[in-house]
Short mmCIF file of C-alpha atoms and ligand atoms in Angstrom, two decimals:
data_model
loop_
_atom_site.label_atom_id
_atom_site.label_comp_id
_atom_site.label_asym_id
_atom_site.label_seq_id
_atom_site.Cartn_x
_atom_site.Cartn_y
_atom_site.Cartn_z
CA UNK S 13 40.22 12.99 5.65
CA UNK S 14 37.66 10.72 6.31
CA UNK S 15 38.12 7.02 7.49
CA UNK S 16 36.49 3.79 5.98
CA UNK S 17 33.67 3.62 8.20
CA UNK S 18 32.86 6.77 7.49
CA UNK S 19 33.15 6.67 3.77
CA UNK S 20 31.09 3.27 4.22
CA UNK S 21 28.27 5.20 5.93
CA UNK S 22 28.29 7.76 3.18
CA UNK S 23 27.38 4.79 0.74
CA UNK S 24 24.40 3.26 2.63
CA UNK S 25 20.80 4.58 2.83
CA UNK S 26 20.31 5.60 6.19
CA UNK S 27 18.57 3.16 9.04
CA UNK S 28 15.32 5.34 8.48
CA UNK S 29 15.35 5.05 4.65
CA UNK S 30 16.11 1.07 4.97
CA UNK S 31 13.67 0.35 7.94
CA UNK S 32 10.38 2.74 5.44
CA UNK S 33 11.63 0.47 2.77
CA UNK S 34 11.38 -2.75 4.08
CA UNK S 35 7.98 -1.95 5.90
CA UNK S 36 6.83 -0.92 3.11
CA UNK S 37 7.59 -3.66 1.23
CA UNK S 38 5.48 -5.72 3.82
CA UNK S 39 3.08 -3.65 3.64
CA UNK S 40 2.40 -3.53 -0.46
CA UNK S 41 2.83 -7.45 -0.13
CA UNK S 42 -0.06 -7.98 2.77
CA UNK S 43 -2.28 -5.42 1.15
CA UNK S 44 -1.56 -6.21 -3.01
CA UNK S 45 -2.92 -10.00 -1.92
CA UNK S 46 -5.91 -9.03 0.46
CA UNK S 47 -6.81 -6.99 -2.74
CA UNK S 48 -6.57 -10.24 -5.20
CA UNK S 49 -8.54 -11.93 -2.41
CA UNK S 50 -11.64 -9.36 -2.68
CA UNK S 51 -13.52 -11.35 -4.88
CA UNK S 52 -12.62 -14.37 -2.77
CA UNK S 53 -14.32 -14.01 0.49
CA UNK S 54 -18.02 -15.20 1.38
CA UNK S 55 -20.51 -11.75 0.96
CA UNK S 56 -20.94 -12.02 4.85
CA UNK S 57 -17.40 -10.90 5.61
CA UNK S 58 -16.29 -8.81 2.43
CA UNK S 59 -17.00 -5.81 3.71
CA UNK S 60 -14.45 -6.51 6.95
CA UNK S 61 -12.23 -7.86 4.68
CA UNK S 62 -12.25 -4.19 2.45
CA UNK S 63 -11.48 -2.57 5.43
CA UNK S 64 -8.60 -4.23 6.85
CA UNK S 65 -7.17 -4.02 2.91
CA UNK S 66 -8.10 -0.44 3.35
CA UNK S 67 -6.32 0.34 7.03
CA UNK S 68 -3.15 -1.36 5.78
CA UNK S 69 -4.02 0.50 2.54
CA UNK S 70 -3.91 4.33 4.56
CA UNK S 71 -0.95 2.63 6.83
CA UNK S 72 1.21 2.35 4.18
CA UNK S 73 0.18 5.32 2.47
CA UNK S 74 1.15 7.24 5.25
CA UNK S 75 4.16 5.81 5.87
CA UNK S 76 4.89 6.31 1.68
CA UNK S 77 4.29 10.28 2.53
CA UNK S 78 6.62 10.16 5.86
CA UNK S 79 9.41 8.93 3.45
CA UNK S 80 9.30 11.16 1.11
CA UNK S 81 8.74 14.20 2.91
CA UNK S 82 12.41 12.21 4.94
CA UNK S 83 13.51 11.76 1.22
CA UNK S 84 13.51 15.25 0.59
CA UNK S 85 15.67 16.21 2.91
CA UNK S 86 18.07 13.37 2.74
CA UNK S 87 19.55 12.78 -0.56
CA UNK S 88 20.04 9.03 -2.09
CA UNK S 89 23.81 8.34 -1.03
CA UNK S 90 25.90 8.03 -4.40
CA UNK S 91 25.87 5.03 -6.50
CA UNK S 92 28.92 2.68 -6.22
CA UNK S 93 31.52 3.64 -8.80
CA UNK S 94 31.09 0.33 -10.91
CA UNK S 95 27.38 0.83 -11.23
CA UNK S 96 27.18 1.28 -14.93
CA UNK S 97 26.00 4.19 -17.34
CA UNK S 98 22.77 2.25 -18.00
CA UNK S 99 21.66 1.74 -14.03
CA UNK S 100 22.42 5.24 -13.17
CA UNK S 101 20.12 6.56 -16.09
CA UNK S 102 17.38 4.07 -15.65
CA UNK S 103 17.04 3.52 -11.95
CA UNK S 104 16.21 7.37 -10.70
CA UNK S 105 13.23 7.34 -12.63
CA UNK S 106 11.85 4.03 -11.93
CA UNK S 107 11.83 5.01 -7.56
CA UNK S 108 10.21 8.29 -8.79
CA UNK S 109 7.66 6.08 -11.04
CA UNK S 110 7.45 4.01 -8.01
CA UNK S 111 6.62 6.51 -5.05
CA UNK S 112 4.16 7.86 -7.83
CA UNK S 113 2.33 4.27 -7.74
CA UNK S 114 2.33 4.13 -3.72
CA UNK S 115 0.96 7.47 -3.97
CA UNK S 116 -1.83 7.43 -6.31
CA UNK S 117 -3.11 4.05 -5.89
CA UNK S 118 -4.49 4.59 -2.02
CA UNK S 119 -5.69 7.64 -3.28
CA UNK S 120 -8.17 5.71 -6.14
CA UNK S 121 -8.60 3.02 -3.61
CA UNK S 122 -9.98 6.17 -0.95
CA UNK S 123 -11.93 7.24 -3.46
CA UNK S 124 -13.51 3.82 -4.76
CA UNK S 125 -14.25 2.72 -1.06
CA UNK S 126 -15.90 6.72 -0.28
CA UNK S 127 -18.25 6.28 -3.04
CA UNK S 128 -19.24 2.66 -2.93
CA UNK S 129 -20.87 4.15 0.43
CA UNK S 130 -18.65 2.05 2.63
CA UNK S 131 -17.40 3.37 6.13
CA UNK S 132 -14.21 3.03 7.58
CA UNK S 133 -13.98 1.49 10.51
CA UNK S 134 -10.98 2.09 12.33
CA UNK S 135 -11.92 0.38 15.54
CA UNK S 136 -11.61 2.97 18.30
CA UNK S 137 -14.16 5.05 15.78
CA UNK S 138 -15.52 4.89 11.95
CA UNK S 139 -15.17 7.27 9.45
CA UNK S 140 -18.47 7.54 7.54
CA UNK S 141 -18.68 10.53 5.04
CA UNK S 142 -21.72 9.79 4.04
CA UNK S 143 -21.01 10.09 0.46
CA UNK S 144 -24.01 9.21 -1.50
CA UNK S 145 -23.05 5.63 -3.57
CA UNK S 146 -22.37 6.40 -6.60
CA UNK S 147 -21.58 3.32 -9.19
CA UNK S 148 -20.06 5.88 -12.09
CA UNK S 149 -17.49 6.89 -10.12
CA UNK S 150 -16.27 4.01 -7.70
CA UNK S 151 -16.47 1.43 -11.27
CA UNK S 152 -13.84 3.82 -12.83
CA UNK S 153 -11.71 4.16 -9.82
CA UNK S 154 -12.14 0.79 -9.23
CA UNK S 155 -10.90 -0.16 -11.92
CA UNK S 156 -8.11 2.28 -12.03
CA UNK S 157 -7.03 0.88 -8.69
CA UNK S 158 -6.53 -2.64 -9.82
CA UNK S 159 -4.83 -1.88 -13.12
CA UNK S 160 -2.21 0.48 -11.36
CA UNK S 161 -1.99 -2.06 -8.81
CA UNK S 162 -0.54 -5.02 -10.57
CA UNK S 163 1.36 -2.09 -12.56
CA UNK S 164 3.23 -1.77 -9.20
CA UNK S 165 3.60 -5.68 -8.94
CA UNK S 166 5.31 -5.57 -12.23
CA UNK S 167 7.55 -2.59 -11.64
CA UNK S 168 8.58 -3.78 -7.71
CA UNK S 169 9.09 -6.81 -9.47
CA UNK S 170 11.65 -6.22 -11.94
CA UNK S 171 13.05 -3.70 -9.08
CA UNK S 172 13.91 -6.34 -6.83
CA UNK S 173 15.06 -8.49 -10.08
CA UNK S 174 17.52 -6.03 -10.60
CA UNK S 175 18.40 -5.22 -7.15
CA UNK S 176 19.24 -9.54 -7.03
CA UNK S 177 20.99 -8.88 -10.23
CA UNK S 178 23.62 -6.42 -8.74
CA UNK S 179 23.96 -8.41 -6.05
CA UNK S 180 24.66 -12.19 -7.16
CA UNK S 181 25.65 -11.12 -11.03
CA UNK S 182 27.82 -7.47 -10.67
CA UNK S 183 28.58 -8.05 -6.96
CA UNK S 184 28.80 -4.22 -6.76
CA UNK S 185 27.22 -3.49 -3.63
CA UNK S 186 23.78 -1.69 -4.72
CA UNK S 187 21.43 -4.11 -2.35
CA UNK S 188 23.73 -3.84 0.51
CA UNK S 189 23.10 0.01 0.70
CA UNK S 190 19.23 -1.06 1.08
CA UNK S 191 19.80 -4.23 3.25
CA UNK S 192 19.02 -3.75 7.47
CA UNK S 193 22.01 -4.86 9.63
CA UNK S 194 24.62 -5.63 7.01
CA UNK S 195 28.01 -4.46 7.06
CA UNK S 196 28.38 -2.15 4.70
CA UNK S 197 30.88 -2.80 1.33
C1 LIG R 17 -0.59 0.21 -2.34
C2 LIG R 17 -1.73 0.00 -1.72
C3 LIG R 17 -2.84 -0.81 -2.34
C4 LIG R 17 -2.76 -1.87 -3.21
C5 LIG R 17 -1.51 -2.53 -3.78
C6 LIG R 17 -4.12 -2.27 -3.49
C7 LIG R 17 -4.48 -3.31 -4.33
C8 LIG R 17 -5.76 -3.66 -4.68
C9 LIG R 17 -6.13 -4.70 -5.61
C10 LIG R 17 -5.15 -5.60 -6.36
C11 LIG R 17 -7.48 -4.70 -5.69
C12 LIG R 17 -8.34 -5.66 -6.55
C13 LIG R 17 -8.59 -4.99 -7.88
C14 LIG R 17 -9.31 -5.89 -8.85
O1 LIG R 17 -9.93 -6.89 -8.42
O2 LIG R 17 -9.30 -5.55 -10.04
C15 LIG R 17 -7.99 -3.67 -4.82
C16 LIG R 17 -9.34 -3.36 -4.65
C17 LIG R 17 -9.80 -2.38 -3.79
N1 LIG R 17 -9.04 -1.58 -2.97
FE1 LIG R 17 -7.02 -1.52 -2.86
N2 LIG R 17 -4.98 -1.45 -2.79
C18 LIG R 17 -4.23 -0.55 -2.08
C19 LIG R 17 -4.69 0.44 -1.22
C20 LIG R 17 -6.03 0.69 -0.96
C21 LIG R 17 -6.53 1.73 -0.07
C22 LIG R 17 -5.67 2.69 0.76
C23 LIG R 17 -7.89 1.64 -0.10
C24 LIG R 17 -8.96 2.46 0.62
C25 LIG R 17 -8.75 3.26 1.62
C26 LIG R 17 -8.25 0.59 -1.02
C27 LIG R 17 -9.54 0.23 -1.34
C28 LIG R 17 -9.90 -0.72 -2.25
C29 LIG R 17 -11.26 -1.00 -2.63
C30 LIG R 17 -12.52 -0.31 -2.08
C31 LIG R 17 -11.20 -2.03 -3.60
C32 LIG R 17 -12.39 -2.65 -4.32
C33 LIG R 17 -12.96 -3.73 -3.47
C34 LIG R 17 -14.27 -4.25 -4.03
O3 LIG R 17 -15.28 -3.59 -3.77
O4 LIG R 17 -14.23 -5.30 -4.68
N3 LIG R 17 -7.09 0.03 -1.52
N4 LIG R 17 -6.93 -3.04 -4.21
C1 LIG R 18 6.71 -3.32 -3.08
C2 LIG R 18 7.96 -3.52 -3.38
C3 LIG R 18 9.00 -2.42 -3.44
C4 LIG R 18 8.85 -1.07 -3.62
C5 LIG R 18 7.55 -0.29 -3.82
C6 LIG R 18 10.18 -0.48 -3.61
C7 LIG R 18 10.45 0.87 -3.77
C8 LIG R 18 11.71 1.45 -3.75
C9 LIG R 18 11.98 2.85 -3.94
C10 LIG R 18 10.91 3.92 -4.18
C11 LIG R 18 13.32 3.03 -3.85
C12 LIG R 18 14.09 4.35 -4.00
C13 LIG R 18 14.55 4.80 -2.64
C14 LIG R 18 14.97 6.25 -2.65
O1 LIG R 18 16.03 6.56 -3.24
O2 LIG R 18 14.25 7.08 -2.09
C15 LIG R 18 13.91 1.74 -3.62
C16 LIG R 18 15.26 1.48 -3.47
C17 LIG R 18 15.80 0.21 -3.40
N1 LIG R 18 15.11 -0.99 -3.34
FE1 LIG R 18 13.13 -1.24 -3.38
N2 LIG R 18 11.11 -1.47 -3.42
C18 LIG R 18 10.43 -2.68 -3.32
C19 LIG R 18 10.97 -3.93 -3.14
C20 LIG R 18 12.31 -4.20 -3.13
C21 LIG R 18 12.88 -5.53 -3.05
C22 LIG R 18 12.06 -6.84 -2.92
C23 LIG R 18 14.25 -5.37 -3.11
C24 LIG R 18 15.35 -6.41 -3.06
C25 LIG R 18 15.23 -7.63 -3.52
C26 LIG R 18 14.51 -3.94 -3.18
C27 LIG R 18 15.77 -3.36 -3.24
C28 LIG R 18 16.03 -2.02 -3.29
C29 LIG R 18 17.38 -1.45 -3.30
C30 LIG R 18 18.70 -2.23 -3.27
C31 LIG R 18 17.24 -0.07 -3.37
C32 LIG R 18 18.37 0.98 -3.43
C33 LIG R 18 18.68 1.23 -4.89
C34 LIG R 18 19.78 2.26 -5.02
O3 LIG R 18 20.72 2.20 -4.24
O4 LIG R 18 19.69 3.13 -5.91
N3 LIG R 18 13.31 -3.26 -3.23
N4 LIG R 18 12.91 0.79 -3.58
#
């Protein structure tokens, strides 16, 4: 037998899962608009500008890795019973298409910054690997980097849509098992 509270646990991500999530989320959102900003900023401080987009780029990233490699060993707790067919088929493979994103877009965005010739400056020490500039490359990646980017926006942004959608419309509990401090339903 198991009491409520425990059954209640059972149905909640765990703090660790919730607490990745949400920084996460920060993260993407301070990092997504430094990259709309590149274009933005006077020449004279671009390049500082790249690399603060880039060290909460790698931040994130390796936060992303941390939860998955947490991920793998924790199972997502069920889905609450009500959650219909339609959720349960569609929303596993939009997280995986997700994690794919946070995975593969720092990894263009590495490679663009390596080969534009730019060093990382991490401010205790830089990082130059004195990768000869090469405009073929960091172009492509470039431009990889940006379209997979607002590819994420889109995707996170019907995610959360539908995360506000089971919460004020089918009141079934789904953002609660994501939401820090809440009792649990
Ligand atoms: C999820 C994380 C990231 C997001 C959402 C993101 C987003 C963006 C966006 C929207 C742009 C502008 C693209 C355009 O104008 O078409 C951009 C450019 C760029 N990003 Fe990222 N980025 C991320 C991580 C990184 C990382 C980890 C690095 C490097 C270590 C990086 C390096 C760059 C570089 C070098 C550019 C091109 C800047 C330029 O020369 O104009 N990004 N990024
Ligand atoms: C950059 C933005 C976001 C990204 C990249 C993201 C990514 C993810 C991923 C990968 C998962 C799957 C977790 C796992 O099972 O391992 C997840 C779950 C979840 N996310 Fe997000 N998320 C974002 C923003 C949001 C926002 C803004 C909300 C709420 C408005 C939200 C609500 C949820 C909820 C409720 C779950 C749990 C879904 C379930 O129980 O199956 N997310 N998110």
């Amino acid at each position: 037998m198991t009491t409520p509270d425990e059954d209640a646990a059972k149905a909640a991500y765990a703090p660790a899962a919730i607490a990745l999530h949400w920084i996460v989320f920060l993260l993407v959102v301070a990092v997504g608009w430094l990259g709309l900003l590149h274009d933005s900023w006077p020449r004279t401080t671009q390049a500082y500008w790249i690399n603060i987009h880039a060290m909460l780029g790698l931040l994130m990233f390796a936060l992303v890795l941390a939860r998955i490699a947490w991920r793998m060993q924790h199972p997502a707790p069920p889905l609450p019973a009500d959650v219909g067919e339609f959720s349960r088929r569609v929303s596993h493979p939009a997280h995986m298409l997700l994690y794919a994103l946070l995975i593969v877009i720092p990894i263009l965005g590495v490679i663009t910054f390596v080969f534009h010739g730019r060093v990382f400056d991490f401010g205790l020490f830089q990082l130059d690997l004195h990768v000869p500039r090469n405009r073929a490359i960091f172009h492509t990646t470039e431009d990889w980097h940006g379209y997979l980017a607002y590819g994420l926006f889109g995707l996170a942004g019907v995610h959360a849509l539908a995360a506000l959608w089971h919460h004020f419309i089918r009141r079934d509990g789904v953002l609660r098992r994501m939401w820090p401090g809440l009792p649990r339903p």
